[in-house]
Coordinates of C-alpha atoms in Angstrom, one line a residue:
Chain A
M1 CA 0.0 0.0 0.0
E2 CA 1.3 3.4 -0.9
V3 CA 1.4 5.8 2.0
I4 CA 1.4 9.5 1.1
I5 CA 3.0 11.6 3.8
P6 CA 1.4 15.1 3.8
D7 CA 3.4 18.2 3.7
T8 CA 4.0 19.0 7.3
N9 CA 5.5 22.4 7.8
M10 CA 5.7 23.1 11.5
A11 CA 7.1 26.6 11.0
A12 CA 3.8 27.5 9.4
I13 CA 1.8 26.7 12.5
M14 CA 4.3 27.9 15.0
P15 CA 2.0 30.5 16.5
Q16 CA -0.6 27.8 17.2
I17 CA 2.1 25.5 18.7
I18 CA 3.3 28.3 21.0
L19 CA -0.3 28.8 22.3
T20 CA -0.8 25.1 22.9
I21 CA 2.5 24.9 24.9
G22 CA 1.6 28.1 26.7
A23 CA -1.8 26.7 27.7
C24 CA -0.3 23.5 29.1
V25 CA 2.5 25.3 31.0
V26 CA -0.1 27.7 32.6
L27 CA -2.3 24.8 33.7
L28 CA 0.6 22.8 35.1
L29 CA 2.2 25.8 36.9
S30 CA -1.1 26.6 38.6
V31 CA -1.4 23.0 39.9
F32 CA 2.2 22.3 40.9
A33 CA 3.6 25.8 41.7
H34 CA 1.1 27.7 43.7
S35 CA 3.4 30.7 44.2
T36 CA 3.4 31.4 40.4
R37 CA -0.4 31.8 40.3
K38 CA -0.4 35.6 40.5
Y39 CA 1.9 35.8 37.5
L40 CA 0.0 33.4 35.2
G41 CA -1.9 36.3 33.6
Y42 CA 1.3 37.9 32.6
L43 CA 2.6 34.6 31.4
S44 CA -0.5 34.1 29.2
A45 CA 0.0 37.6 27.8
L46 CA 3.6 36.8 27.0
T47 CA 2.5 33.6 25.2
C48 CA 0.1 35.6 23.1
I49 CA 2.8 38.2 22.3
A50 CA 5.3 35.4 21.4
A51 CA 2.7 33.9 19.1
L52 CA 2.0 37.4 17.6
A53 CA 5.7 38.0 17.0
N54 CA 5.8 34.6 15.3
T55 CA 2.9 35.5 13.1
F56 CA 4.8 38.5 11.8
M57 CA 7.8 36.2 11.2
I58 CA 5.8 33.9 8.9
W59 CA 3.9 36.8 7.3
D60 CA 5.4 36.4 3.9
I61 CA 5.0 32.6 3.7
N62 CA 2.2 31.8 1.3
Q63 CA 1.5 28.1 1.3
T64 CA -0.9 25.4 2.1
V65 CA 0.3 22.8 4.5
F66 CA -0.9 19.5 6.1
A67 CA -2.6 18.2 2.9
G68 CA -4.7 21.3 2.5
M69 CA -5.9 21.6 6.1
I70 CA -4.1 24.8 6.9
T71 CA -3.3 27.7 4.6
I72 CA -1.0 30.5 5.6
N73 CA -1.2 33.7 3.7
A74 CA -1.4 37.4 4.4
Y75 CA -5.2 37.1 4.8
S76 CA -5.1 34.4 7.5
N77 CA -2.1 36.0 9.2
A78 CA -4.0 39.3 9.4
F79 CA -6.9 37.7 11.1
N80 CA -4.5 35.7 13.4
M81 CA -2.9 39.0 14.3
I82 CA -6.3 40.5 15.3
I83 CA -7.2 37.5 17.3
L84 CA -3.8 37.5 19.1
I85 CA -4.0 41.2 19.8
S86 CA -7.4 40.8 21.4
A87 CA -6.2 37.8 23.5
T88 CA -3.1 39.8 24.6
L89 CA -5.2 42.8 25.7
I90 CA -7.8 40.6 27.4
T91 CA -5.2 38.6 29.4
L92 CA -3.6 41.9 30.5
V93 CA -6.9 43.4 31.6
T94 CA -8.0 40.2 33.5
H95 CA -4.6 39.3 35.0
D96 CA -5.8 40.1 38.5
A97 CA -9.5 39.5 38.0
V98 CA -9.8 35.8 38.6
D99 CA -10.0 33.9 42.0
D100 CA -6.7 32.4 42.9
H101 CA -7.9 28.8 42.6
K102 CA -9.4 29.2 39.2
V103 CA -6.6 31.2 37.6
G104 CA -4.9 28.3 35.9
E105 CA -8.1 27.0 34.2
F106 CA -9.1 30.5 33.3
F107 CA -6.0 31.5 31.4
S108 CA -5.3 28.1 29.8
I109 CA -8.9 28.1 28.5
V110 CA -8.4 31.6 27.2
L111 CA -5.3 30.4 25.3
I112 CA -6.9 27.2 24.0
S113 CA -10.0 29.2 22.8
T114 CA -7.6 31.6 21.0
L115 CA -6.0 28.6 19.4
G116 CA -9.4 27.4 18.1
M117 CA -10.0 30.8 16.6
M118 CA -6.6 30.8 14.9
I119 CA -7.3 27.3 13.5
M120 CA -10.7 28.6 12.2
A121 CA -9.2 31.6 10.7
S122 CA -6.4 29.8 8.9
S123 CA -8.0 26.7 7.6
Q124 CA -9.3 26.0 4.2
N125 CA -11.0 22.7 4.9
L126 CA -14.6 22.8 6.1
L127 CA -14.1 20.1 8.7
V128 CA -11.1 21.9 10.2
I129 CA -13.1 25.1 10.3
F130 CA -15.7 23.2 12.2
L131 CA -13.1 21.8 14.5
G132 CA -11.7 25.2 15.2
L133 CA -15.2 26.6 15.7
E134 CA -15.9 23.9 18.4
I135 CA -12.5 24.4 20.1
L136 CA -13.2 28.1 20.5
S137 CA -16.9 27.6 21.4
I138 CA -16.4 24.9 24.1
G139 CA -13.7 27.1 25.7
L140 CA -16.1 30.1 25.7
Y141 CA -19.0 28.1 27.2
V142 CA -16.7 27.3 30.2
L143 CA -15.4 30.9 30.4
I144 CA -18.8 32.4 30.5
G145 CA -20.1 30.0 33.2
M146 CA -16.9 29.9 35.2
N147 CA -18.3 32.1 38.0
R148 CA -20.7 29.6 39.4
A149 CA -21.9 31.8 42.2
R150 CA -23.4 34.3 39.7
I151 CA -26.7 33.0 38.3
H152 CA -26.4 35.5 35.5
S153 CA -23.2 33.9 34.1
L154 CA -24.7 30.4 34.4
E155 CA -27.8 31.3 32.5
A156 CA -25.8 33.1 29.9
A157 CA -23.5 30.1 29.5
L158 CA -26.5 27.7 29.2
K159 CA -28.2 29.8 26.6
Y160 CA -24.9 30.2 24.6
F161 CA -24.3 26.5 24.9
L162 CA -27.7 25.3 23.8
L163 CA -28.0 27.8 20.9
G164 CA -24.3 27.3 20.0
A165 CA -24.7 23.5 19.8
F166 CA -27.9 24.0 17.8
A167 CA -26.2 26.2 15.3
S168 CA -23.3 23.8 15.1
G169 CA -25.8 21.1 14.0
F170 CA -26.9 23.3 11.1
F171 CA -23.4 24.2 10.2
L172 CA -22.4 20.6 10.2
Y173 CA -25.4 19.6 8.0
G174 CA -24.4 22.3 5.6
I175 CA -20.8 20.9 5.5
S176 CA -22.2 17.4 4.9
L177 CA -24.5 18.5 2.1
T178 CA -21.6 20.5 0.5
Y179 CA -19.5 17.4 0.7
G180 CA -22.2 15.3 -0.9
T181 CA -22.7 17.7 -3.8
T182 CA -19.1 18.6 -4.5
G183 CA -17.3 15.5 -3.2
S184 CA -14.8 17.3 -1.0
F185 CA -14.3 19.2 2.2
D186 CA -11.5 21.2 0.7
L187 CA -12.5 24.7 -0.2
V188 CA -10.1 24.9 -3.2
K189 CA -11.5 21.6 -4.6
I190 CA -15.0 22.8 -3.9
S191 CA -14.3 26.1 -5.7
R192 CA -12.8 24.2 -8.7
Y193 CA -15.8 21.9 -8.8
L194 CA -18.3 24.7 -8.7
Q195 CA -16.5 26.6 -11.5
A196 CA -16.4 23.5 -13.7
N197 CA -20.1 22.5 -13.1
N198 CA -23.0 24.8 -13.1
M199 CA -24.7 24.1 -9.7
L200 CA -26.9 27.3 -9.7
G201 CA -30.3 26.4 -8.2
D202 CA -29.3 22.8 -7.4
P203 CA -31.6 21.9 -4.4
L204 CA -28.9 20.1 -2.4
M205 CA -26.4 22.9 -2.9
L206 CA -29.1 25.5 -2.0
S207 CA -29.9 23.7 1.3
A208 CA -26.2 23.4 2.0
L209 CA -25.8 27.2 1.5
A210 CA -28.8 27.9 3.8
M211 CA -27.5 25.6 6.5
L212 CA -24.0 27.2 6.4
L213 CA -25.5 30.6 6.5
I214 CA -27.5 29.7 9.6
G215 CA -24.3 28.4 11.2
F216 CA -22.2 31.4 10.4
G217 CA -25.1 33.8 11.0
F218 CA -25.3 32.5 14.6
K219 CA -21.6 32.8 15.3
V220 CA -21.4 36.4 14.1
A221 CA -24.9 37.3 15.5
L222 CA -26.8 38.3 12.4
V223 CA -30.6 39.0 12.8
P224 CA -32.6 36.6 13.0
F225 CA -29.9 34.4 14.7
H226 CA -28.9 37.1 17.2
M227 CA -31.1 36.1 20.2
W228 CA -28.3 34.8 22.2
S229 CA -26.0 37.7 22.0
P230 CA -27.6 40.4 24.2
D231 CA -28.2 37.9 27.0
V232 CA -24.7 36.5 26.8
Y233 CA -23.1 39.9 26.7
Q234 CA -25.0 41.0 29.7
G235 CA -24.6 37.8 31.7
A236 CA -20.9 37.1 31.1
P237 CA -18.2 38.9 33.2
A238 CA -17.2 42.1 31.3
P239 CA -13.7 41.1 30.2
I240 CA -15.0 37.8 28.8
T241 CA -17.8 39.8 27.1
G242 CA -15.0 41.9 25.5
F243 CA -13.3 38.7 24.4
I244 CA -16.5 37.1 23.0
A245 CA -17.4 40.3 21.2
T246 CA -14.1 40.5 19.3
A247 CA -11.8 37.5 18.7
P248 CA -14.4 34.8 17.9
K249 CA -16.1 37.2 15.6
A250 CA -12.8 37.9 13.8
A251 CA -12.4 34.1 13.4
A252 CA -15.9 33.6 12.2
F253 CA -15.7 36.4 9.7
A254 CA -12.4 35.1 8.4
A255 CA -14.0 31.7 7.8
F256 CA -17.3 33.2 6.6
A257 CA -15.5 35.3 3.9
R258 CA -13.2 32.4 2.9
V259 CA -16.1 30.0 2.4
F260 CA -18.5 32.4 0.7
V261 CA -16.3 34.8 -1.1
E262 CA -13.7 32.3 -2.3
A263 CA -15.3 28.9 -2.5
F264 CA -18.9 29.8 -3.2
A265 CA -18.3 32.7 -5.5
P266 CA -19.8 30.9 -8.5
L267 CA -23.0 30.6 -6.6
H268 CA -23.1 34.3 -5.7
I269 CA -26.5 34.8 -7.3
D270 CA -28.0 32.1 -5.1
W271 CA -26.7 33.3 -1.7
S272 CA -26.4 37.0 -2.3
T273 CA -30.2 37.7 -2.3
I274 CA -30.9 36.2 1.0
L275 CA -27.7 37.6 2.6
Y276 CA -28.6 41.0 1.2
W277 CA -31.9 41.0 3.2
I278 CA -30.3 39.6 6.2
C279 CA -27.7 42.4 6.0
I280 CA -30.4 45.1 5.8
I281 CA -32.5 43.7 8.7
T282 CA -29.4 43.2 10.8
M283 CA -28.3 46.8 10.4
I284 CA -31.8 48.2 11.1
T285 CA -32.7 45.9 14.0
G286 CA -29.3 46.2 15.7
N287 CA -29.2 49.9 15.7
L288 CA -32.9 50.5 16.5
L289 CA -32.9 48.0 19.5
A290 CA -29.6 49.5 20.7
L291 CA -31.5 52.9 21.1
I292 CA -33.8 51.6 23.7
Q293 CA -31.3 49.6 25.9
T294 CA -30.5 50.9 29.4
D295 CA -27.9 48.3 30.3
I296 CA -24.6 49.4 28.7
K297 CA -23.4 45.8 27.9
R298 CA -26.8 45.1 26.2
M299 CA -26.5 48.3 24.2
L300 CA -23.0 47.3 23.0
A301 CA -24.4 43.8 22.2
F302 CA -27.0 45.3 19.8
S303 CA -24.3 47.7 18.5
S304 CA -22.1 44.8 17.6
I305 CA -25.0 43.1 15.9
A306 CA -25.2 46.2 13.7
H307 CA -21.5 46.2 13.1
A308 CA -21.7 42.6 11.9
G309 CA -24.3 43.8 9.4
Y310 CA -21.8 46.4 8.0
I311 CA -19.1 43.7 7.6
I312 CA -21.6 41.5 5.7
M313 CA -21.7 44.3 3.1
A314 CA -18.1 43.6 2.2
I315 CA -18.7 39.9 2.0
L316 CA -21.7 40.5 -0.4
A317 CA -19.5 42.8 -2.5
G318 CA -16.5 40.3 -2.6
P319 CA -17.4 38.1 -5.6
K320 CA -18.6 41.1 -7.6
L321 CA -15.2 42.8 -7.1
A322 CA -13.2 39.7 -7.9
D323 CA -12.3 41.0 -11.4
S324 CA -12.1 44.7 -11.0
N325 CA -10.6 45.1 -7.5
P326 CA -9.8 41.8 -6.0
G327 CA -8.2 42.9 -2.7
L328 CA -10.8 45.5 -1.8
S329 CA -13.4 43.4 -0.1
A330 CA -10.9 41.3 1.9
N331 CA -8.9 44.3 3.0
S332 CA -12.0 46.2 4.1
I333 CA -13.1 43.2 6.1
V334 CA -9.7 42.9 7.8
F335 CA -9.5 46.6 8.5
Y336 CA -13.1 46.8 9.9
V337 CA -12.6 43.7 12.2
M338 CA -9.3 45.1 13.4
V339 CA -10.8 48.5 14.4
Y340 CA -14.0 46.8 15.7
S341 CA -11.9 44.6 18.0
L342 CA -9.9 47.5 19.4
M343 CA -12.9 49.7 20.1
N344 CA -14.9 47.0 21.7
L345 CA -12.0 45.8 23.8
T346 CA -11.4 49.4 25.0
A347 CA -15.1 49.9 25.9
F348 CA -15.6 46.5 27.6
S349 CA -12.4 46.8 29.6
I350 CA -13.4 50.2 30.9
I351 CA -16.9 48.9 31.7
Y352 CA -15.3 46.0 33.5
I353 CA -13.2 48.3 35.7
F354 CA -16.3 50.2 36.9
E355 CA -18.3 47.0 37.2
S356 CA -15.9 45.3 39.4
R357 CA -15.9 48.3 41.7
E358 CA -19.7 48.5 41.8
G359 CA -20.3 44.7 41.9
R360 CA -23.3 44.9 39.5
N361 CA -24.1 45.6 35.9
L362 CA -23.9 49.2 34.8
K363 CA -26.6 51.2 33.2
V364 CA -25.9 54.0 30.8
E365 CA -27.1 56.6 33.4
N366 CA -24.6 55.2 36.0
F367 CA -21.9 56.9 33.9
A368 CA -23.1 60.3 35.1
G369 CA -20.2 62.5 36.3
F370 CA -17.5 60.0 35.3
G371 CA -15.8 62.6 33.0
A372 CA -14.8 64.8 35.9
K373 CA -14.0 62.0 38.3
Y374 CA -12.0 59.6 36.1
P375 CA -10.5 61.8 33.4
M376 CA -8.2 59.1 31.9
L377 CA -10.7 56.3 31.7
S378 CA -13.3 58.7 30.3
V379 CA -10.9 59.7 27.5
G380 CA -10.6 56.0 26.6
M381 CA -14.3 55.5 26.7
T382 CA -14.8 58.7 24.5
I383 CA -12.3 57.4 21.9
A384 CA -14.1 54.0 21.8
M385 CA -17.6 55.6 21.5
L386 CA -16.6 58.1 18.9
S387 CA -14.9 55.3 16.9
L388 CA -17.9 53.0 17.2
A389 CA -20.1 55.9 15.9
G390 CA -17.7 56.4 13.0
I391 CA -16.6 59.9 13.7
P392 CA -13.6 61.1 11.5
L393 CA -10.0 60.9 12.9
T394 CA -10.9 57.5 14.5
G395 CA -10.4 54.1 13.0
G396 CA -14.2 53.5 12.9
F397 CA -14.6 56.2 10.3
I398 CA -12.0 54.8 7.9
A399 CA -13.3 51.3 8.4
K400 CA -16.9 52.3 7.5
L401 CA -15.6 54.4 4.6
Q402 CA -13.8 51.4 3.1
I403 CA -16.8 49.0 3.5
F404 CA -19.1 51.5 2.0
S405 CA -16.8 52.2 -1.0
A406 CA -16.5 48.5 -1.6
A407 CA -20.2 48.1 -1.5
I408 CA -20.7 51.0 -3.9
D409 CA -18.1 49.7 -6.3
A410 CA -20.0 46.4 -6.4
G411 CA -23.2 48.2 -7.2
Y412 CA -24.9 47.9 -3.9
V413 CA -26.0 51.6 -3.7
G414 CA -29.4 51.0 -1.9
L415 CA -27.6 48.9 0.7
T416 CA -25.1 51.6 1.3
I417 CA -27.8 54.2 1.8
V418 CA -29.5 52.0 4.4
A419 CA -26.1 51.5 6.1
V420 CA -25.4 55.3 6.2
I421 CA -28.8 56.1 7.6
T422 CA -28.5 53.4 10.3
A423 CA -24.9 54.6 11.1
L424 CA -26.4 58.1 11.7
I425 CA -29.0 56.6 14.0
S426 CA -26.2 54.9 15.9
V427 CA -24.5 58.2 16.7
Y428 CA -27.3 59.0 19.0
Y429 CA -26.8 56.1 21.4
Y430 CA -23.1 56.2 21.4
L431 CA -23.0 60.0 22.1
N432 CA -25.6 59.5 24.8
V433 CA -23.0 57.7 26.9
L434 CA -20.6 60.7 26.4
V435 CA -23.3 63.2 27.3
K436 CA -24.0 61.3 30.5
M437 CA -20.3 61.1 31.3
Y438 CA -19.5 64.8 30.8
F439 CA -22.7 66.7 31.3
S440 CA -24.6 65.0 34.1
E441 CA -24.2 65.2 37.8
P442 CA -23.9 61.9 39.7
E443 CA -26.6 61.1 42.2
E444 CA -24.2 60.0 44.9
P445 CA -20.5 60.9 45.2
L446 CA -18.3 58.6 43.2
E447 CA -15.6 56.5 44.9
D448 CA -12.0 56.2 43.7
V449 CA -11.2 53.4 41.4
E450 CA -7.9 51.6 41.2
V451 CA -6.5 50.6 37.8
S452 CA -3.6 48.3 37.7
K453 CA -0.6 49.1 35.5
A454 CA -1.2 46.2 33.1
T455 CA -4.8 47.2 32.6
S456 CA -3.9 50.9 31.9
L457 CA -1.1 49.7 29.5
A458 CA -3.7 47.6 27.6
L459 CA -6.2 50.5 27.6
M460 CA -3.6 53.0 26.4
L461 CA -2.4 50.6 23.6
S462 CA -5.9 49.9 22.4
S463 CA -7.1 53.5 22.4
A464 CA -3.9 54.6 20.8
G465 CA -4.5 51.9 18.1
I466 CA -7.9 53.3 17.3
I467 CA -6.5 56.8 16.8
V468 CA -3.5 55.6 14.8
L469 CA -5.6 53.5 12.5
G470 CA -7.9 56.5 12.0
V471 CA -5.1 59.0 11.2
L472 CA -2.6 56.7 9.4
P473 CA -4.7 53.8 7.9
S474 CA -2.0 53.1 5.4
L475 CA 0.1 51.4 8.2
M476 CA -2.5 48.6 8.3
M477 CA -3.0 48.6 4.5
K478 CA 0.7 48.0 3.9
L479 CA 0.5 44.7 5.8
M480 CA -2.1 43.3 3.4
Chain B
M1 CA -29.2 -1.3 -3.5
V2 CA -31.1 1.4 -1.6
P3 CA -30.9 4.6 -3.6
L4 CA -29.2 7.7 -2.3
S5 CA -32.4 9.7 -2.1
H6 CA -33.9 7.3 0.5
Y7 CA -30.9 7.8 2.9
L8 CA -31.0 11.6 2.3
I9 CA -34.8 11.8 3.1
F10 CA -34.3 9.7 6.2
T11 CA -31.5 11.9 7.5
A12 CA -33.5 15.0 6.7
I13 CA -36.4 13.6 8.7
L14 CA -34.2 12.8 11.6
F15 CA -32.6 16.2 11.5
T16 CA -36.0 17.9 11.4
L17 CA -37.2 15.8 14.4
G18 CA -34.1 17.1 16.2
V19 CA -34.9 20.7 15.3
I20 CA -38.5 20.3 16.4
G21 CA -37.3 18.8 19.7
V22 CA -35.0 21.8 20.4
L23 CA -37.7 24.3 19.5
T24 CA -40.6 22.7 21.5
R25 CA -39.1 20.9 24.5
R26 CA -38.4 22.9 27.7
N27 CA -36.2 20.5 29.7
A28 CA -32.6 21.4 29.0
I29 CA -31.5 17.8 28.9
V30 CA -34.2 16.8 26.4
V31 CA -33.2 19.9 24.3
F32 CA -29.6 18.6 24.5
M33 CA -30.7 15.1 23.4
S34 CA -32.5 16.6 20.4
I35 CA -29.2 18.4 19.5
E36 CA -27.4 15.1 19.6
L37 CA -30.1 13.6 17.3
M38 CA -29.3 16.4 14.8
L39 CA -25.6 15.7 15.0
N40 CA -26.2 11.9 14.5
S41 CA -28.4 12.5 11.5
V42 CA -25.6 14.5 10.0
N43 CA -23.2 11.6 10.8
L44 CA -25.5 9.3 8.9
S45 CA -25.6 11.6 5.9
M46 CA -21.8 11.9 5.9
V47 CA -21.5 8.1 5.9
T48 CA -24.0 7.9 3.1
F49 CA -22.2 10.4 0.9
A50 CA -18.9 8.7 1.6
R51 CA -20.4 5.4 0.4
F52 CA -21.9 6.8 -2.7
L53 CA -18.9 9.0 -3.6
N54 CA -16.5 6.2 -2.9
S55 CA -14.4 8.5 -0.7
M56 CA -13.1 8.0 2.9
D57 CA -13.4 11.7 3.9
G58 CA -17.0 11.4 5.1
Q59 CA -16.2 8.4 7.3
I60 CA -13.3 10.2 8.9
A61 CA -15.5 13.2 9.4
V62 CA -17.9 11.1 11.5
F63 CA -15.1 10.3 14.0
L64 CA -14.3 14.0 14.3
V65 CA -18.0 14.9 14.9
M66 CA -18.4 12.2 17.5
T67 CA -15.4 13.4 19.4
V68 CA -16.5 17.0 19.3
A69 CA -20.0 15.9 20.4
A70 CA -18.5 14.0 23.4
A71 CA -16.5 17.1 24.4
E72 CA -19.7 19.2 24.2
V73 CA -21.6 16.7 26.4
A74 CA -18.9 17.0 29.1
V75 CA -19.2 20.8 29.3
G76 CA -23.0 20.9 28.7
L77 CA -23.9 18.5 31.4
A78 CA -21.6 20.2 33.9
L79 CA -23.4 23.5 33.1
I80 CA -26.8 21.9 33.6
V81 CA -25.8 20.4 36.9
A82 CA -24.4 23.8 38.1
I83 CA -27.6 25.5 37.1
Y84 CA -29.7 22.8 38.8
R85 CA -27.8 23.3 42.1
K86 CA -28.4 27.0 42.0
K87 CA -32.0 27.2 40.7
E88 CA -33.4 23.7 41.4
T89 CA -34.8 23.6 37.9
I90 CA -33.6 23.0 34.4
N91 CA -36.6 24.3 32.6
I92 CA -35.3 26.7 30.0
D93 CA -38.4 28.9 30.3
E94 CA -37.2 29.8 33.8
M95 CA -34.0 31.2 32.5
H96 CA -35.1 34.8 32.2
I97 CA -33.2 36.9 34.6
M98 CA -31.9 39.0 31.8
Q99 CA -34.4 40.8 29.7
G100 CA -34.4 43.9 27.6

């Protein structure tokens, strides 16, 4: 029997290997060396930074390894970079947030979850994408429910778990039907098959597309598959919410774009109509429901649903731009996800700082008087809110500009008009937070809040990142 | 030989039963069982496709799916037990602390 040994290039998956080793070391240290427990947060941050440095070292490699399971190129590396930056900032912010006896599990699960996201973002095989999705999801179920004393986190975890597993079922059925029609799990082979055979309107392929859309739609929280996200955002501890809102979405969008824009491009007519309407209702519902929220984390949950809608515009535009301007759609997705991650991380970290002082969930009106009392944190929050609203000189503005210009180039003028109108609506609820912070008097005097050095470093880096990307977007574009 | 369409219709029926179970049942464990039914119907369809396409990929995929499902069970049941200790119920209609 002939045995084919696949092309194993360990250098190409070095960042993933570093994370795996880091996760094991963190877990073992917490068990066998109790005195190291208070440094494990820093150790995890260092692991992420090492993996990030390694990602930059393999940036120029453009190859597919492990028999087509993993593909390394600028696109997957850019998403890996975003995921690792999010993980680094989250580990810095939470380094002192976890009970001493849980610290090992917490950080090793954060690292393993990050590993799952990176696998998802850099795979070109549907099964490996599914595997990455499950590695990240199972880690997140545990992270959300880790605080067993808080019934909110447990409920959030159960909801996320049941709906997540439900959506995985759909996703898997979609994979199975794609395999049945095209004969392969490999996205390149699927793409080749679809170009050679006209599968437009094929019932099996249509159901496969629908199932995959449901699976991805759930992961990135598109309306009507968004029900889990407000509850989970509100129930989970704030730094974990920041993590759920950013890195898994980056991974899911990487896979979403790779599957639909690259592999299913010949079927664009089939899936674009339904995705077009999903995109419109996502933008409208997300922004309108965010207007009426009082809990700040719920408000940001609906805002991130709306942002997912904007990113879908670039995915819709992708196949149409394949001939005229091939990089535009992918670049605008990467840029948007990068900025989106930074601004959400900043906002959620600041919310977490206040929440851990208050010991309860914050409402928007609780921010009254923060501007005068906590000037530095308020500046961070202001930058995050302005960028989320898409005000010029912040990354959020450039990101929206790129997405909209990609959509207009592809001929989606109506869609862009809806997007601009909903973006204007969103300015109201973002600025409302700022108005409360700077122009309202607090009902009771505010107490001091302590911010550790690592947290303030993470906050400074992320808010500086938002501004830098807004003023010098070419820095990021050069990487692509 | 039984034609492909028979298998596909069978798996589609199983999958639909699973979906209906998730949407109508209120006990978290029964919901979870329905999800397992969905995953198993997918496994069956993968094996079917593998047989008819004469490729091994689908059969390997089933092993991956079973492993992942087992890992999910471990986390899911632990969560359900933790919730039961706290609330003394696993009815998912009672999970409504957060509303907006």
